[in-house]
Amino acid sequence: MSQLYYEDIATDDELEPREQLPTEDKAVEFFGRDNPTNPAFGDAEAGRRMGFGGALVPGLLKLSWITNYVGMWAGSEANLRSVRVAFRRPDIAGRPLTLAGRVVDKRQEDGVNVVELEVVTLADDQPTVRGNVQVEIPSRP
């Protein structure tokens, strides 16, 4: 991972899309097979019986992918300042997801370089999670 610097970022820059394939095993293992919240998180058959087509991909798993995606883009010297997401629709394990993002603002606040991103997970080109992430990015030495 290379370090990104504030001076190298422009509003409307797009992050390189990344594909993730949430397998049923990955979705089930994230919460464990005994998840009491929703059987479809821990049992692909339960998800099929409920009409979802398989195991549901936990929203927190998608959130972890989003924070990793932004962190890898920004570099090891950057700090995530805030993350807000809205879960728009469920994702089913075994169907590819694409993470995408773009810079919507960059500013300095109290001497700190802040870059604001809109991020999204897409399934079949439809958003399933939309988010806003603020990252503190260092200046070029």
PDB file of C-alpha atoms in Angstrom:
ATOM      1  CA  MET A   1       0.000   0.000   0.000  1.00  0.00           C
ATOM      2  CA  SER A   2       1.388   3.382  -0.924  1.00  0.00           C
ATOM      3  CA  GLN A   3       0.646   6.548   0.983  1.00  0.00           C
ATOM      4  CA  LEU A   4      -1.743   9.037  -0.572  1.00  0.00           C
ATOM      5  CA  TYR A   5      -1.156  12.723   0.185  1.00  0.00           C
ATOM      6  CA  TYR A   6      -3.667  15.534   0.532  1.00  0.00           C
ATOM      7  CA  GLU A   7      -2.076  17.528  -2.292  1.00  0.00           C
ATOM      8  CA  ASP A   8      -2.589  14.636  -4.708  1.00  0.00           C
ATOM      9  CA  ILE A   9      -6.341  14.370  -4.140  1.00  0.00           C
ATOM     10  CA  ALA A  10      -9.007  16.295  -6.038  1.00  0.00           C
ATOM     11  CA  THR A  11     -12.746  16.519  -5.562  1.00  0.00           C
ATOM     12  CA  ASP A  12     -14.511  14.019  -7.844  1.00  0.00           C
ATOM     13  CA  ASP A  13     -11.516  11.642  -7.881  1.00  0.00           C
ATOM     14  CA  GLU A  14     -12.819   8.096  -8.051  1.00  0.00           C
ATOM     15  CA  LEU A  15     -11.434   5.221  -6.054  1.00  0.00           C
ATOM     16  CA  GLU A  16     -10.493   2.104  -7.986  1.00  0.00           C
ATOM     17  CA  PRO A  17     -13.489  -0.261  -7.687  1.00  0.00           C
ATOM     18  CA  ARG A  18     -12.878  -3.506  -5.807  1.00  0.00           C
ATOM     19  CA  GLU A  19     -14.876  -6.693  -6.149  1.00  0.00           C
ATOM     20  CA  GLN A  20     -15.677  -8.835  -3.123  1.00  0.00           C
ATOM     21  CA  LEU A  21     -17.275 -12.244  -3.253  1.00  0.00           C
ATOM     22  CA  PRO A  22     -19.080 -12.962   0.003  1.00  0.00           C
ATOM     23  CA  THR A  23     -19.172 -16.756   0.103  1.00  0.00           C
ATOM     24  CA  GLU A  24     -21.780 -18.526   2.196  1.00  0.00           C
ATOM     25  CA  ASP A  25     -19.008 -19.761   4.509  1.00  0.00           C
ATOM     26  CA  LYS A  26     -17.687 -16.217   4.981  1.00  0.00           C
ATOM     27  CA  ALA A  27     -21.171 -14.845   5.698  1.00  0.00           C
ATOM     28  CA  VAL A  28     -21.963 -17.653   8.133  1.00  0.00           C
ATOM     29  CA  GLU A  29     -18.573 -17.534   9.894  1.00  0.00           C
ATOM     30  CA  PHE A  30     -18.719 -13.762  10.411  1.00  0.00           C
ATOM     31  CA  PHE A  31     -21.396 -14.107  13.102  1.00  0.00           C
ATOM     32  CA  GLY A  32     -21.136 -17.807  13.744  1.00  0.00           C
ATOM     33  CA  ARG A  33     -23.641 -20.559  13.214  1.00  0.00           C
ATOM     34  CA  ASP A  34     -25.485 -19.854  16.460  1.00  0.00           C
ATOM     35  CA  ASN A  35     -26.429 -16.230  15.716  1.00  0.00           C
ATOM     36  CA  PRO A  36     -29.739 -15.580  17.465  1.00  0.00           C
ATOM     37  CA  THR A  37     -30.453 -12.344  15.561  1.00  0.00           C
ATOM     38  CA  ASN A  38     -31.503 -13.866  12.258  1.00  0.00           C
ATOM     39  CA  PRO A  39     -31.182 -17.514  11.229  1.00  0.00           C
ATOM     40  CA  ALA A  40     -30.410 -16.424   7.636  1.00  0.00           C
ATOM     41  CA  PHE A  41     -27.042 -15.066   8.835  1.00  0.00           C
ATOM     42  CA  GLY A  42     -25.995 -18.437  10.169  1.00  0.00           C
ATOM     43  CA  ASP A  43     -27.729 -20.925   7.904  1.00  0.00           C
ATOM     44  CA  ALA A  44     -27.929 -20.703   4.126  1.00  0.00           C
ATOM     45  CA  GLU A  45     -30.874 -23.110   4.092  1.00  0.00           C
ATOM     46  CA  ALA A  46     -32.769 -20.862   6.512  1.00  0.00           C
ATOM     47  CA  GLY A  47     -32.113 -17.947   4.167  1.00  0.00           C
ATOM     48  CA  ARG A  48     -33.499 -19.917   1.252  1.00  0.00           C
ATOM     49  CA  ARG A  49     -36.592 -20.918   3.259  1.00  0.00           C
ATOM     50  CA  MET A  50     -37.131 -17.237   4.124  1.00  0.00           C
ATOM     51  CA  GLY A  51     -37.033 -16.349   0.413  1.00  0.00           C
ATOM     52  CA  PHE A  52     -33.606 -14.705   0.314  1.00  0.00           C
ATOM     53  CA  GLY A  53     -31.934 -17.284  -1.905  1.00  0.00           C
ATOM     54  CA  GLY A  54     -29.169 -18.147   0.561  1.00  0.00           C
ATOM     55  CA  ALA A  55     -27.263 -16.853   3.544  1.00  0.00           C
ATOM     56  CA  LEU A  56     -27.530 -13.114   4.102  1.00  0.00           C
ATOM     57  CA  VAL A  57     -24.315 -11.109   4.089  1.00  0.00           C
ATOM     58  CA  PRO A  58     -24.077  -9.362   7.474  1.00  0.00           C
ATOM     59  CA  GLY A  59     -24.122  -5.573   7.267  1.00  0.00           C
ATOM     60  CA  LEU A  60     -21.195  -5.398   9.671  1.00  0.00           C
ATOM     61  CA  LEU A  61     -19.152  -7.524   7.273  1.00  0.00           C
ATOM     62  CA  LYS A  62     -19.903  -5.049   4.479  1.00  0.00           C
ATOM     63  CA  LEU A  63     -19.018  -2.182   6.829  1.00  0.00           C
ATOM     64  CA  SER A  64     -15.665  -3.814   7.571  1.00  0.00           C
ATOM     65  CA  TRP A  65     -15.000  -4.141   3.831  1.00  0.00           C
ATOM     66  CA  ILE A  66     -15.831  -0.445   3.332  1.00  0.00           C
ATOM     67  CA  THR A  67     -13.447   0.706   6.069  1.00  0.00           C
ATOM     68  CA  ASN A  68     -10.699  -1.577   4.728  1.00  0.00           C
ATOM     69  CA  TYR A  69     -11.324  -0.307   1.186  1.00  0.00           C
ATOM     70  CA  VAL A  70     -10.960   3.328   2.235  1.00  0.00           C
ATOM     71  CA  GLY A  71      -7.984   2.564   4.481  1.00  0.00           C
ATOM     72  CA  MET A  72      -6.125   0.796   1.674  1.00  0.00           C
ATOM     73  CA  TRP A  73      -6.828   3.742  -0.641  1.00  0.00           C
ATOM     74  CA  ALA A  74      -5.684   6.372   1.864  1.00  0.00           C
ATOM     75  CA  GLY A  75      -2.539   4.642   3.149  1.00  0.00           C
ATOM     76  CA  SER A  76      -1.092   3.703   6.515  1.00  0.00           C
ATOM     77  CA  GLU A  77      -0.503   7.290   7.688  1.00  0.00           C
ATOM     78  CA  ALA A  78      -4.157   8.242   7.222  1.00  0.00           C
ATOM     79  CA  ASN A  79      -6.799   8.023   9.953  1.00  0.00           C
ATOM     80  CA  LEU A  80     -10.478   7.260   9.535  1.00  0.00           C
ATOM     81  CA  ARG A  81     -12.283  10.119  11.232  1.00  0.00           C
ATOM     82  CA  SER A  82     -15.893   9.030  10.814  1.00  0.00           C
ATOM     83  CA  VAL A  83     -17.934   6.420   8.996  1.00  0.00           C
ATOM     84  CA  ARG A  84     -21.692   6.601   8.425  1.00  0.00           C
ATOM     85  CA  VAL A  85     -23.554   4.056   6.365  1.00  0.00           C
ATOM     86  CA  ALA A  86     -27.129   3.277   5.413  1.00  0.00           C
ATOM     87  CA  PHE A  87     -28.045  -0.292   4.567  1.00  0.00           C
ATOM     88  CA  ARG A  88     -30.356  -0.105   1.538  1.00  0.00           C
ATOM     89  CA  ARG A  89     -31.096  -3.750   0.760  1.00  0.00           C
ATOM     90  CA  PRO A  90     -29.838  -7.214   1.705  1.00  0.00           C
ATOM     91  CA  ASP A  91     -27.042  -9.007  -0.093  1.00  0.00           C
ATOM     92  CA  ILE A  92     -26.968 -12.741  -0.611  1.00  0.00           C
ATOM     93  CA  ALA A  93     -23.807 -14.777  -0.218  1.00  0.00           C
ATOM     94  CA  GLY A  94     -22.363 -16.079  -3.451  1.00  0.00           C
ATOM     95  CA  ARG A  95     -23.246 -12.966  -5.430  1.00  0.00           C
ATOM     96  CA  PRO A  96     -20.366 -10.559  -6.167  1.00  0.00           C
ATOM     97  CA  LEU A  97     -20.327  -7.087  -4.650  1.00  0.00           C
ATOM     98  CA  THR A  98     -18.405  -4.102  -5.966  1.00  0.00           C
ATOM     99  CA  LEU A  99     -17.049  -1.452  -3.641  1.00  0.00           C
ATOM    100  CA  ALA A 100     -16.768   1.976  -5.236  1.00  0.00           C
ATOM    101  CA  GLY A 101     -16.172   5.495  -4.018  1.00  0.00           C
ATOM    102  CA  ARG A 102     -15.404   9.069  -4.931  1.00  0.00           C
ATOM    103  CA  VAL A 103     -14.047  12.171  -3.251  1.00  0.00           C
ATOM    104  CA  VAL A 104     -16.838  14.658  -2.558  1.00  0.00           C
ATOM    105  CA  ASP A 105     -14.929  17.234  -0.480  1.00  0.00           C
ATOM    106  CA  LYS A 106     -11.492  18.104   0.825  1.00  0.00           C
ATOM    107  CA  ARG A 107     -10.790  20.762   3.408  1.00  0.00           C
ATOM    108  CA  GLN A 108      -8.630  21.758   6.312  1.00  0.00           C
ATOM    109  CA  GLU A 109     -10.149  21.830   9.790  1.00  0.00           C
ATOM    110  CA  ASP A 110      -8.006  23.162  12.626  1.00  0.00           C
ATOM    111  CA  GLY A 111      -4.844  22.329  10.687  1.00  0.00           C
ATOM    112  CA  VAL A 112      -6.007  18.793   9.802  1.00  0.00           C
ATOM    113  CA  ASN A 113      -6.471  17.688   6.188  1.00  0.00           C
ATOM    114  CA  VAL A 114      -9.891  16.087   5.860  1.00  0.00           C
ATOM    115  CA  VAL A 115     -11.072  14.217   2.778  1.00  0.00           C
ATOM    116  CA  GLU A 116     -14.715  13.209   2.551  1.00  0.00           C
ATOM    117  CA  LEU A 117     -15.754  10.235   0.445  1.00  0.00           C
ATOM    118  CA  GLU A 118     -19.024   8.762  -0.713  1.00  0.00           C
ATOM    119  CA  VAL A 119     -18.733   4.985  -0.806  1.00  0.00           C
ATOM    120  CA  VAL A 120     -21.114   2.299  -1.952  1.00  0.00           C
ATOM    121  CA  THR A 121     -21.462  -1.437  -2.273  1.00  0.00           C
ATOM    122  CA  LEU A 122     -23.134  -2.478  -5.498  1.00  0.00           C
ATOM    123  CA  ALA A 123     -24.847  -5.742  -6.405  1.00  0.00           C
ATOM    124  CA  ASP A 124     -25.980  -5.996 -10.019  1.00  0.00           C
ATOM    125  CA  ASP A 125     -25.125  -2.270 -10.327  1.00  0.00           C
ATOM    126  CA  GLN A 126     -27.655  -1.416  -7.591  1.00  0.00           C
ATOM    127  CA  PRO A 127     -26.528   0.140  -4.289  1.00  0.00           C
ATOM    128  CA  THR A 128     -26.951  -2.063  -1.248  1.00  0.00           C
ATOM    129  CA  VAL A 129     -24.966   0.107   1.195  1.00  0.00           C
ATOM    130  CA  ARG A 130     -24.290   3.820   0.872  1.00  0.00           C
ATOM    131  CA  GLY A 131     -21.812   5.545   3.100  1.00  0.00           C
ATOM    132  CA  ASN A 132     -19.932   8.691   3.916  1.00  0.00           C
ATOM    133  CA  VAL A 133     -16.378   8.400   5.217  1.00  0.00           C
ATOM    134  CA  GLN A 134     -14.129  11.177   6.460  1.00  0.00           C
ATOM    135  CA  VAL A 135     -10.403  10.515   6.384  1.00  0.00           C
ATOM    136  CA  GLU A 136      -7.527  12.545   7.788  1.00  0.00           C
ATOM    137  CA  ILE A 137      -4.790  12.516   5.126  1.00  0.00           C
ATOM    138  CA  PRO A 138      -1.241  13.760   5.694  1.00  0.00           C
ATOM    139  CA  SER A 139       0.375  16.475   3.620  1.00  0.00           C
ATOM    140  CA  ARG A 140       3.299  15.679   1.397  1.00  0.00           C
ATOM    141  CA  PRO A 141       6.553  15.872   3.412  1.00  0.00           C
TER     142      PRO A 141
END
